[in-house]
CSV table of C-alpha atoms in Angstrom, one decimal:
chain,number,residue,atom,x,y,z
C,4,MET,CA,-4.3,3.3,11.3
C,5,LEU,CA,-6.5,1.6,13.6
C,6,ASP,CA,-9.4,3.3,15.2
C,7,ALA,CA,-8.0,4.7,18.7
C,8,LYS,CA,-11.4,4.5,20.4
C,9,LEU,CA,-12.0,0.8,19.0
C,10,VAL,CA,-8.4,0.1,20.1
C,11,ARG,CA,-9.3,1.6,23.8
C,12,GLY,CA,-12.7,-0.1,24.2
C,13,SER,CA,-11.7,-3.4,22.9
C,14,THR,CA,-7.9,-4.0,23.5
C,15,ASP,CA,-7.9,-7.6,24.1
C,16,GLU,CA,-10.3,-8.5,21.3
C,17,ILE,CA,-8.0,-6.5,18.9
C,18,ALA,CA,-4.8,-7.8,20.2
C,19,GLU,CA,-6.1,-11.4,19.4
C,20,LYS,CA,-7.0,-10.8,16.1
C,21,LEU,CA,-3.6,-9.3,15.5
C,22,LEU,CA,-2.1,-12.6,16.5
C,23,VAL,CA,-3.4,-14.0,13.0
C,24,LYS,CA,-0.8,-11.2,11.7
C,25,GLN,CA,2.3,-12.7,13.8
C,26,PHE,CA,1.8,-9.2,15.8
C,27,LYS,CA,1.9,-9.0,19.5
C,28,LEU,CA,0.1,-6.1,20.5
C,29,ASP,CA,1.7,-4.4,24.0
C,30,VAL,CA,-1.4,-4.8,25.7
C,31,THR,CA,-0.1,-3.5,29.0
C,32,ARG,CA,1.7,-0.5,27.7
C,33,ILE,CA,-1.6,0.5,25.9
C,34,GLN,CA,-3.9,0.4,28.9
C,35,ALA,CA,-1.4,1.9,31.0
C,36,LEU,CA,-1.5,4.9,29.1
C,37,GLU,CA,-5.1,5.0,28.1
C,38,GLY,CA,-5.6,5.1,32.0
C,39,ARG,CA,-3.1,8.0,32.4
C,40,ARG,CA,-4.8,9.3,29.8
C,41,LYS,CA,-8.2,9.3,31.1
C,42,GLU,CA,-6.9,10.6,34.3
C,43,ILE,CA,-5.1,14.0,33.0
C,44,GLN,CA,-8.4,14.0,30.7
C,45,VAL,CA,-10.8,14.2,33.8
C,46,LYS,CA,-8.6,16.7,35.4
C,47,THR,CA,-8.3,19.0,32.6
C,48,GLN,CA,-11.9,19.0,32.2
C,49,GLN,CA,-12.3,19.7,35.9
C,50,LEU,CA,-9.8,22.7,35.2
C,51,GLN,CA,-11.7,24.1,32.2
C,52,ASN,CA,-15.1,24.0,34.0
C,53,GLU,CA,-13.4,25.9,37.1
C,54,ARG,CA,-12.1,28.4,34.8
C,55,LYS,CA,-15.3,28.9,32.9
C,56,VAL,CA,-17.1,29.4,36.5
C,57,GLY,CA,-14.3,31.9,37.4
C,58,SER,CA,-14.5,33.7,34.2
C,59,LYS,CA,-18.5,34.2,34.7
C,60,ARG,CA,-17.7,35.2,38.3
C,61,PHE,CA,-15.0,37.5,37.5
C,62,GLY,CA,-17.6,39.4,35.1
C,63,GLN,CA,-20.1,39.7,37.6
C,64,LEU,CA,-17.6,41.3,40.1
C,65,LYS,CA,-16.3,43.6,37.8
C,66,ALA,CA,-19.7,45.1,36.8
C,67,ALA,CA,-20.3,45.4,40.4
C,68,GLY,CA,-17.2,47.2,41.2
C,69,GLU,CA,-15.8,44.6,43.8
C,70,ASP,CA,-12.3,43.7,44.4
C,71,ILE,CA,-11.2,41.1,41.4
C,72,ALA,CA,-7.5,41.0,42.4
C,73,PRO,CA,-7.9,37.7,44.6
C,74,LEU,CA,-10.2,36.3,41.8
C,75,LYS,CA,-7.9,37.2,39.3
C,76,ALA,CA,-5.0,35.7,41.1
C,77,GLU,CA,-6.9,32.3,41.2
C,78,MET,CA,-7.8,32.6,37.4
C,79,ASP,CA,-4.1,33.0,36.7
C,80,ARG,CA,-3.7,30.0,38.7
C,81,LEU,CA,-6.1,28.0,37.0
C,82,GLY,CA,-4.6,28.8,33.7
C,83,GLU,CA,-1.4,28.0,34.4
C,84,GLU,CA,-2.3,24.7,36.1
C,85,LEU,CA,-4.5,24.0,32.6
C,86,LYS,CA,-2.0,25.0,30.2
C,87,VAL,CA,0.3,21.9,32.0
C,88,SER,CA,-2.5,19.6,32.1
C,89,GLU,CA,-3.2,20.2,28.5
C,90,GLU,CA,0.5,19.6,27.3
C,91,LEU,CA,0.3,16.3,29.8
C,92,LEU,CA,-2.8,15.2,27.7
C,93,GLY,CA,-1.2,15.9,24.5
C,94,GLN,CA,1.8,14.0,25.3
C,95,VAL,CA,0.1,11.1,26.2
C,96,GLN,CA,-2.2,11.0,23.2
C,97,ASN,CA,0.8,11.4,21.0
C,98,GLU,CA,2.7,8.5,22.4
C,99,LEU,CA,-0.4,6.5,22.0
C,100,ASN,CA,-0.9,7.6,18.3
C,101,GLU,CA,2.9,6.8,17.7
C,102,ILE,CA,2.1,3.2,19.0
C,103,LEU,CA,-1.1,3.0,17.1
C,104,MET,CA,1.1,4.0,13.9
C,105,GLN,CA,3.2,1.0,14.6
C,106,VAL,CA,0.4,-1.4,14.9
C,107,PRO,CA,-0.7,-3.1,11.1
C,108,ASN,CA,-4.3,-3.4,10.1
C,109,VAL,CA,-6.5,-5.8,11.5
C,110,PRO,CA,-6.9,-9.0,9.6
C,111,ASP,CA,-10.3,-9.8,7.9
C,112,GLY,CA,-11.9,-13.0,9.5
C,113,SER,CA,-11.7,-15.2,6.2
C,114,VAL,CA,-7.9,-14.8,6.0
C,115,PRO,CA,-6.3,-18.0,7.0
C,116,ALA,CA,-3.9,-18.6,9.7
C,117,GLY,CA,-0.2,-19.3,8.9
C,118,GLU,CA,3.5,-17.9,9.6
C,119,SER,CA,4.3,-17.6,5.9
C,120,GLU,CA,4.1,-17.8,2.3
C,121,ASP,CA,4.4,-21.7,2.7
C,122,ASP,CA,0.8,-21.5,4.5
C,123,ASN,CA,-1.2,-19.6,1.8
C,124,VAL,CA,-4.4,-21.0,0.6
C,125,GLU,CA,-4.9,-21.6,-3.1
C,126,VAL,CA,-8.1,-20.4,-4.4
C,127,ARG,CA,-8.3,-21.1,-8.3
C,128,ARG,CA,-5.8,-21.7,-11.3
C,129,TRP,CA,-6.2,-20.7,-15.1
C,130,GLY,CA,-4.6,-22.2,-17.7
C,131,THR,CA,-2.2,-25.4,-18.2
C,132,PRO,CA,1.6,-24.8,-17.8
C,133,VAL,CA,3.3,-25.6,-21.4
C,134,GLU,CA,4.9,-29.2,-21.6
C,135,PHE,CA,8.4,-28.3,-23.8
C,136,GLY,CA,9.9,-30.9,-25.4
C,137,PHE,CA,13.1,-29.3,-24.3
C,138,GLU,CA,14.3,-27.9,-21.1
C,139,PRO,CA,12.7,-24.5,-21.0
C,140,ARG,CA,15.5,-21.7,-20.5
C,141,ASP,CA,15.2,-19.0,-17.9
C,142,HIS,CA,14.7,-15.2,-18.9
C,143,VAL,CA,18.4,-14.7,-18.0
C,144,THR,CA,19.7,-17.1,-20.5
C,145,LEU,CA,17.2,-16.1,-23.2
C,146,GLY,CA,18.1,-12.6,-22.5
C,147,GLU,CA,21.9,-13.4,-23.0
C,148,LEU,CA,21.0,-15.5,-26.2
C,149,ASN,CA,19.5,-12.5,-27.9
C,150,GLY,CA,21.9,-9.7,-26.1
C,151,GLU,CA,18.8,-7.7,-25.4
C,152,LEU,CA,18.6,-8.1,-21.9
C,153,ASP,CA,21.8,-6.8,-20.1
C,154,PHE,CA,22.4,-7.6,-16.3
C,155,GLU,CA,25.9,-7.0,-16.6
C,156,THR,CA,25.7,-3.2,-18.1
C,157,GLY,CA,23.2,-2.5,-15.5
C,158,ALA,CA,25.6,-3.5,-12.9
C,159,LYS,CA,28.1,-1.2,-14.5
C,160,LEU,CA,25.6,1.7,-14.1
C,161,ALA,CA,24.3,1.3,-11.0
C,162,GLY,CA,25.2,-2.1,-9.2
C,163,ALA,CA,23.7,-5.2,-8.5
C,164,ARG,CA,19.6,-5.8,-9.2
C,165,PHE,CA,19.4,-3.4,-12.1
C,166,SER,CA,19.3,-4.3,-15.9
C,167,VAL,CA,19.2,-2.6,-19.3
C,168,MET,CA,17.0,-3.7,-22.1
C,169,LYS,CA,17.5,-2.8,-25.8
C,170,GLY,CA,15.6,-3.4,-29.1
C,171,LYS,CA,13.1,-5.8,-29.4
C,172,ILE,CA,13.4,-6.6,-25.6
C,173,ALA,CA,12.9,-2.9,-24.8
C,174,ARG,CA,9.9,-2.6,-27.3
C,175,LEU,CA,8.1,-5.7,-25.8
C,176,HIS,CA,8.6,-4.1,-22.4
C,177,ARG,CA,6.9,-1.0,-23.4
C,178,ALA,CA,4.5,-2.9,-25.4
C,179,ILE,CA,3.2,-4.7,-22.3
C,180,THR,CA,2.7,-1.5,-20.6
C,181,GLN,CA,0.9,0.1,-23.0
C,182,PHE,CA,-1.4,-2.9,-23.5
C,183,MET,CA,-2.3,-3.2,-19.7
C,184,ILE,CA,-2.7,0.6,-19.5
C,185,ASP,CA,-5.5,0.2,-22.5
C,186,THR,CA,-6.9,-2.7,-21.4
C,187,HIS,CA,-8.0,-1.1,-17.7
C,188,VAL,CA,-9.0,2.1,-19.4
C,189,ASN,CA,-11.2,0.8,-22.2
C,190,GLU,CA,-12.4,-2.4,-20.6
C,191,HIS,CA,-12.1,-2.3,-17.1
C,192,GLY,CA,-13.5,1.5,-16.8
C,193,TYR,CA,-10.2,2.8,-15.0
C,194,GLU,CA,-9.3,6.5,-15.5
C,195,GLU,CA,-5.7,6.9,-16.2
C,196,ILE,CA,-3.5,9.0,-14.1
C,197,TYR,CA,0.3,10.4,-14.0
C,198,VAL,CA,1.9,11.4,-10.7
C,199,PRO,CA,5.1,12.6,-9.0
C,200,TYR,CA,8.0,9.5,-8.7
C,201,LEU,CA,9.3,11.4,-5.9
C,202,VAL,CA,6.9,11.9,-2.8
C,203,ASN,CA,7.1,13.5,0.8
C,204,ALA,CA,7.0,11.7,4.0
C,205,ASP,CA,3.3,12.4,4.9
C,206,SER,CA,2.0,10.5,1.5
C,207,LEU,CA,4.1,7.5,2.9
C,208,ARG,CA,2.7,8.0,6.5
C,209,GLY,CA,-1.1,8.0,4.8
C,210,THR,CA,-0.3,4.5,3.0
C,211,GLY,CA,1.6,2.8,5.8
C,212,GLN,CA,5.2,2.6,4.4
C,213,LEU,CA,6.3,5.3,7.2
C,214,PRO,CA,7.3,5.0,9.8
C,215,LYS,CA,7.9,1.1,9.9
C,216,PHE,CA,9.4,0.8,6.6
C,217,GLU,CA,12.1,3.5,6.1
C,218,LYS,CA,14.8,1.2,5.2
C,219,ASP,CA,13.0,-0.5,2.3
C,220,LEU,CA,12.9,3.3,0.8
C,221,PHE,CA,15.3,5.3,-1.3
C,222,LYS,CA,15.3,8.5,0.8
C,223,ILE,CA,16.5,12.2,-0.9
C,224,GLU,CA,18.0,14.6,1.9
C,225,ARG,CA,17.5,18.1,1.1
C,226,GLU,CA,19.1,21.0,2.9
C,227,ASP,CA,16.5,23.8,4.2
C,228,GLN,CA,13.7,21.6,2.4
C,229,SER,CA,11.7,18.4,3.5
C,230,ASP,CA,12.9,15.4,2.6
C,231,LEU,CA,11.7,13.2,-0.4
C,232,TYR,CA,11.5,9.3,-1.1
C,233,LEU,CA,11.4,7.5,-4.6
C,234,ILE,CA,8.1,5.8,-4.8
C,235,PRO,CA,8.1,2.1,-3.8
C,236,THR,CA,4.7,1.9,-5.7
C,237,ALA,CA,2.4,4.1,-7.6
C,238,GLU,CA,0.2,3.0,-4.7
C,239,VAL,CA,1.7,5.8,-2.5
C,240,PRO,CA,0.9,9.0,-4.7
C,241,VAL,CA,-2.0,7.7,-6.3
C,242,THR,CA,-4.0,6.9,-2.9
C,243,ASN,CA,-2.7,10.0,-1.4
C,244,VAL,CA,-4.6,12.1,-4.2
C,245,VAL,CA,-7.3,12.1,-1.9
C,246,ARG,CA,-5.7,12.6,1.5
C,247,ASP,CA,-7.2,15.4,3.5
C,248,SER,CA,-10.2,15.9,1.3
C,249,ILE,CA,-13.9,15.0,1.4
C,250,VAL,CA,-15.2,13.3,-1.9
C,251,GLU,CA,-18.6,14.3,-2.8
C,252,ASP,CA,-20.8,11.3,-3.0
C,253,ALA,CA,-21.4,11.7,-6.8
C,254,GLU,CA,-17.8,11.5,-7.5
C,255,MET,CA,-17.7,8.2,-5.9
C,256,PRO,CA,-16.3,5.4,-6.5
C,257,LEU,CA,-12.7,6.6,-8.0
C,258,SER,CA,-10.8,3.9,-10.2
C,259,TYR,CA,-7.4,4.8,-11.1
C,260,VAL,CA,-4.9,3.3,-13.1
C,261,CYS,CA,-1.0,4.5,-13.3
C,262,HIS,CA,1.9,3.6,-15.2
C,263,SER,CA,5.1,4.3,-12.8
C,264,PRO,CA,9.1,3.1,-11.9
C,265,CYS,CA,8.9,1.7,-8.6
C,266,PHE,CA,12.1,1.7,-6.5
C,267,ARG,CA,12.9,-0.5,-3.7
C,268,SER,CA,16.0,-1.1,-1.6
C,269,GLU,CA,15.4,-4.8,-0.9
C,270,ALA,CA,16.7,-4.3,2.2
C,271,GLY,CA,15.3,-7.6,3.5
C,272,SER,CA,15.5,-10.0,0.7
C,273,TYR,CA,19.5,-10.2,0.9
C,274,GLY,CA,20.5,-13.4,-1.3
C,275,ARG,CA,16.8,-13.9,-2.8
C,276,ASP,CA,16.3,-13.6,-6.2
C,277,VAL,CA,19.8,-11.8,-7.1
C,278,ARG,CA,19.1,-13.6,-10.5
C,279,GLY,CA,17.5,-11.7,-13.1
C,280,MET,CA,14.4,-9.6,-13.1
C,281,ILE,CA,12.3,-10.7,-10.8
C,282,ARG,CA,13.7,-8.6,-7.5
C,283,GLN,CA,15.0,-5.4,-9.0
C,284,HIS,CA,15.9,-1.8,-7.4
C,285,GLN,CA,14.1,-0.3,-10.1
C,286,PHE,CA,11.2,-1.7,-12.0
C,287,ASP,CA,8.1,-0.6,-13.7
C,288,LYS,CA,4.5,-1.8,-12.7
C,289,VAL,CA,0.9,-0.8,-13.7
C,290,GLU,CA,-1.1,-0.2,-10.5
C,291,MET,CA,-4.9,-0.1,-10.1
C,292,VAL,CA,-6.2,2.0,-7.0
C,293,HIS,CA,-9.7,2.0,-5.6
C,294,VAL,CA,-11.4,4.8,-3.4
C,295,VAL,CA,-14.9,3.5,-2.2
C,296,ARG,CA,-17.8,3.6,0.0
C,297,PRO,CA,-17.2,1.3,2.9
C,298,ASP,CA,-19.9,-1.3,2.0
C,299,GLU,CA,-18.4,-1.5,-1.6
C,300,SER,CA,-14.9,-2.6,-0.6
C,301,TRP,CA,-15.1,-6.3,-0.8
C,302,GLU,CA,-17.1,-6.5,-3.8
C,303,THR,CA,-14.2,-4.3,-5.5
C,304,LEU,CA,-11.5,-6.6,-4.1
C,305,GLU,CA,-13.0,-9.2,-6.3
C,306,LYS,CA,-13.6,-7.1,-9.1
C,307,LEU,CA,-10.0,-5.6,-8.7
C,308,THR,CA,-8.4,-8.9,-8.8
C,309,ALA,CA,-10.6,-10.1,-12.0
C,310,HIS,CA,-9.2,-7.2,-13.6
C,311,ALA,CA,-5.6,-8.3,-13.2
C,312,GLU,CA,-6.4,-11.9,-13.9
C,313,ALA,CA,-7.7,-10.6,-17.1
C,314,ILE,CA,-4.3,-9.3,-18.6
C,315,LEU,CA,-2.8,-12.6,-17.8
C,316,GLN,CA,-6.0,-14.6,-19.5
C,317,LYS,CA,-5.2,-12.3,-22.5
C,318,LEU,CA,-1.7,-12.9,-22.6
C,319,GLU,CA,-2.3,-16.8,-22.2
C,320,LEU,CA,-0.2,-17.3,-19.4
C,321,PRO,CA,-0.9,-19.8,-16.7
C,322,TYR,CA,-1.7,-18.6,-13.0
C,323,ARG,CA,-2.7,-19.3,-10.0
C,324,VAL,CA,-4.7,-17.2,-7.3
C,325,VAL,CA,-4.0,-17.6,-3.4
C,326,THR,CA,-5.2,-15.9,-0.3
C,327,LEU,CA,-2.4,-14.9,1.9
C,328,CYS,CA,-2.3,-16.2,5.0
C,329,GLY,CA,-2.0,-13.8,8.4
C,330,GLY,CA,1.7,-14.2,8.5
C,331,ASP,CA,2.2,-13.4,4.9
C,332,LEU,CA,-0.3,-10.4,5.0
C,333,GLY,CA,1.1,-7.0,4.6
C,334,PHE,CA,1.0,-4.0,6.8
C,335,SER,CA,-2.1,-2.1,5.7
C,336,ALA,CA,-4.1,-5.0,4.0
C,337,ALA,CA,-7.1,-6.4,5.9
C,338,LYS,CA,-6.7,-9.6,3.1
C,339,THR,CA,-5.0,-9.8,0.0
C,340,TYR,CA,-5.1,-12.1,-3.0
C,341,ASP,CA,-1.7,-12.8,-4.8
C,342,ILE,CA,-1.9,-13.8,-8.3
C,343,GLU,CA,1.2,-16.0,-9.4
C,344,VAL,CA,2.2,-16.8,-12.9
C,345,TRP,CA,3.9,-19.7,-14.0
C,346,LEU,CA,7.8,-19.6,-14.9
C,347,PRO,CA,9.1,-22.7,-16.7
C,348,GLY,CA,12.6,-21.3,-16.2
C,349,GLN,CA,12.0,-21.8,-12.4
C,350,GLN,CA,9.3,-24.6,-12.6
C,351,LYS,CA,7.2,-22.7,-10.1
C,352,TYR,CA,4.3,-20.1,-9.7
C,353,ARG,CA,5.8,-16.6,-9.2
C,354,GLU,CA,3.6,-13.5,-7.7
C,355,ILE,CA,2.8,-10.9,-10.3
C,356,SER,CA,0.4,-8.9,-8.8
C,357,SER,CA,-1.2,-8.5,-5.3
C,358,CYS,CA,-4.7,-6.9,-4.8
C,359,SER,CA,-5.7,-5.8,-1.3
C,360,ASN,CA,-8.2,-4.3,0.6
C,361,MET,CA,-7.1,-1.9,3.0
C,362,THR,CA,-10.5,-1.0,4.6
C,363,ASP,CA,-10.4,2.5,6.5
C,364,PHE,CA,-6.5,1.7,7.7
C,365,GLN,CA,-5.0,4.2,5.1
C,366,ALA,CA,-8.3,6.5,5.0
C,367,ARG,CA,-7.7,7.3,8.7
C,368,ARG,CA,-4.1,7.7,8.3
C,369,MET,CA,-4.8,10.2,5.5
C,370,MET,CA,-8.2,11.6,6.5
C,371,ALA,CA,-9.6,10.8,3.1
C,372,ARG,CA,-13.2,10.9,3.4
C,373,TRP,CA,-16.3,10.8,1.5
C,374,ARG,CA,-19.6,12.6,2.2
C,375,ASN,CA,-22.4,10.3,3.3
C,376,PRO,CA,-25.4,11.8,1.4
C,377,GLU,CA,-27.9,10.1,4.1
C,378,SER,CA,-26.1,11.7,6.9
C,379,GLY,CA,-24.8,14.8,5.1
C,380,LYS,CA,-21.8,14.2,7.2
C,381,PRO,CA,-18.2,13.2,6.0
C,382,GLU,CA,-17.0,9.6,6.7
C,383,LEU,CA,-13.8,7.3,6.3
C,384,VAL,CA,-13.6,5.9,2.8
C,385,HIS,CA,-12.1,2.4,2.1
C,386,THR,CA,-9.1,2.1,-0.5
C,387,LEU,CA,-7.6,-1.0,-2.4
C,388,ASN,CA,-4.8,-1.4,-4.7
C,389,GLY,CA,-3.4,-4.2,-6.9
C,390,SER,CA,-0.8,-5.0,-9.5
C,391,GLY,CA,-2.3,-4.9,-12.8
C,392,LEU,CA,0.5,-6.2,-13.7
C,393,ALA,CA,4.0,-5.9,-12.9
C,394,VAL,CA,5.7,-4.8,-16.3
C,395,GLY,CA,8.9,-6.7,-15.6
C,396,ARG,CA,7.7,-10.0,-14.3
C,397,THR,CA,5.0,-10.2,-16.9
C,398,MET,CA,7.9,-10.0,-19.7
C,399,VAL,CA,9.7,-12.5,-17.9
C,400,ALA,CA,6.6,-14.8,-17.9
C,401,ILE,CA,6.4,-14.0,-21.7
C,402,MET,CA,9.8,-15.1,-22.6
C,403,GLU,CA,9.9,-18.0,-20.7
C,404,ASN,CA,6.4,-19.2,-21.5
C,405,TYR,CA,6.5,-18.5,-25.1
C,406,GLN,CA,10.2,-19.9,-26.2
C,407,ASP,CA,11.4,-22.1,-28.3
C,408,GLU,CA,14.1,-24.7,-28.5
C,409,ARG,CA,16.4,-22.3,-30.2
C,410,GLY,CA,15.6,-19.4,-27.7
C,411,ARG,CA,13.0,-17.4,-29.7
C,412,ILE,CA,10.3,-15.8,-28.3
C,413,ARG,CA,6.9,-15.6,-29.9
C,414,VAL,CA,5.0,-12.3,-29.0
C,415,PRO,CA,1.7,-13.1,-27.7
C,416,GLU,CA,-1.0,-12.2,-30.2
C,417,VAL,CA,-2.4,-9.5,-28.2
C,418,LEU,CA,0.8,-7.8,-28.1
C,419,VAL,CA,1.6,-7.7,-31.9
C,420,PRO,CA,-0.1,-4.7,-32.8
C,421,TYR,CA,1.6,-2.9,-29.8
C,422,MET,CA,4.9,-4.2,-31.5
C,423,GLY,CA,4.3,-2.8,-34.8
C,424,GLY,CA,3.6,-6.2,-36.2
C,425,ILE,CA,6.6,-8.0,-35.1
C,426,THR,CA,5.6,-11.6,-34.4
C,427,GLU,CA,9.0,-13.1,-33.1
C,428,ILE,CA,12.1,-11.9,-30.8
């Protein structure tokens, strides 16, 4: 959520910056509400002052034994008028807050202009795509060849966009997850964390999924209890660990890594990536989350991205890094790097990680703060997150990049110990 004072004081400037995200701020409505808010606030303060003066006068008259009935009647009238004014002020402030809850984070000045993923800007590449002496198969065909990646049974059990893994493929999926967690904990200094896969609405509001993106979530309605939602990413529960809290400076920065399943309705992806594991309703991801001091967040974004890249480098998978343009930038993000891995079966780079700096946008919604030792006062933290990596897409990349002409899949060297010595699938 944007700073309400900043929006009120620089409405036109904020509106211009948000156009980079293809978002049109309703300046007229905000300015009208802000004018109304100021008017009511001035009246409320006047009534409060009148009541304060009257209360003092009331005590003096009573102590002097004088008739207090006329003043009491006036005080009662002031009290009723003040109550109405405070309620009106609350209504206007709530309306302004509801508008702000729908407004995305302001993009950083380094974010390139553009309308879609076609306008993202490549930053760097690593590795060279493999040149096969045969036409490479995609992961669906490879899975069908060995019979251990089964989309038909997944559809029977739950419907489209689900899969079943068996045997060595299932073990490979597990091995990738463990390898990622171990790397981030042992080499990158993250603390492993395990969180609920169901969260309440407050958690989703905190990270920005609600209210705007409710249709993308799987909701569980409960009688006589608050509704719960299946997490779309571990970013939600992990980031909300610091909701409504003040982190002491000695504990900062916080760096968490979490493996979890993710559940997404893919409401806006009809007809896209219907084949295979690229866009599923249920998938696994290893998520990295940072909670940092404000002056550390941009350096942390670079480190976070490098940590995700390190996984692909160890797996020897070619990839590229792109900076998302404004039109492709997420709701809560001020800047995002996407890491795209090379998939021979599609002959293109596909997203495998998004690493984002949310600045204080999520923190303001969550009231997540740290105690600044210089002032001794609580200040908003900055939050960042990134996939390190999406497990299913990593497995897809391994299957397609490590295949041979017979459809066999070589296990990357770093994963062999996690596979119990198995070198081929």
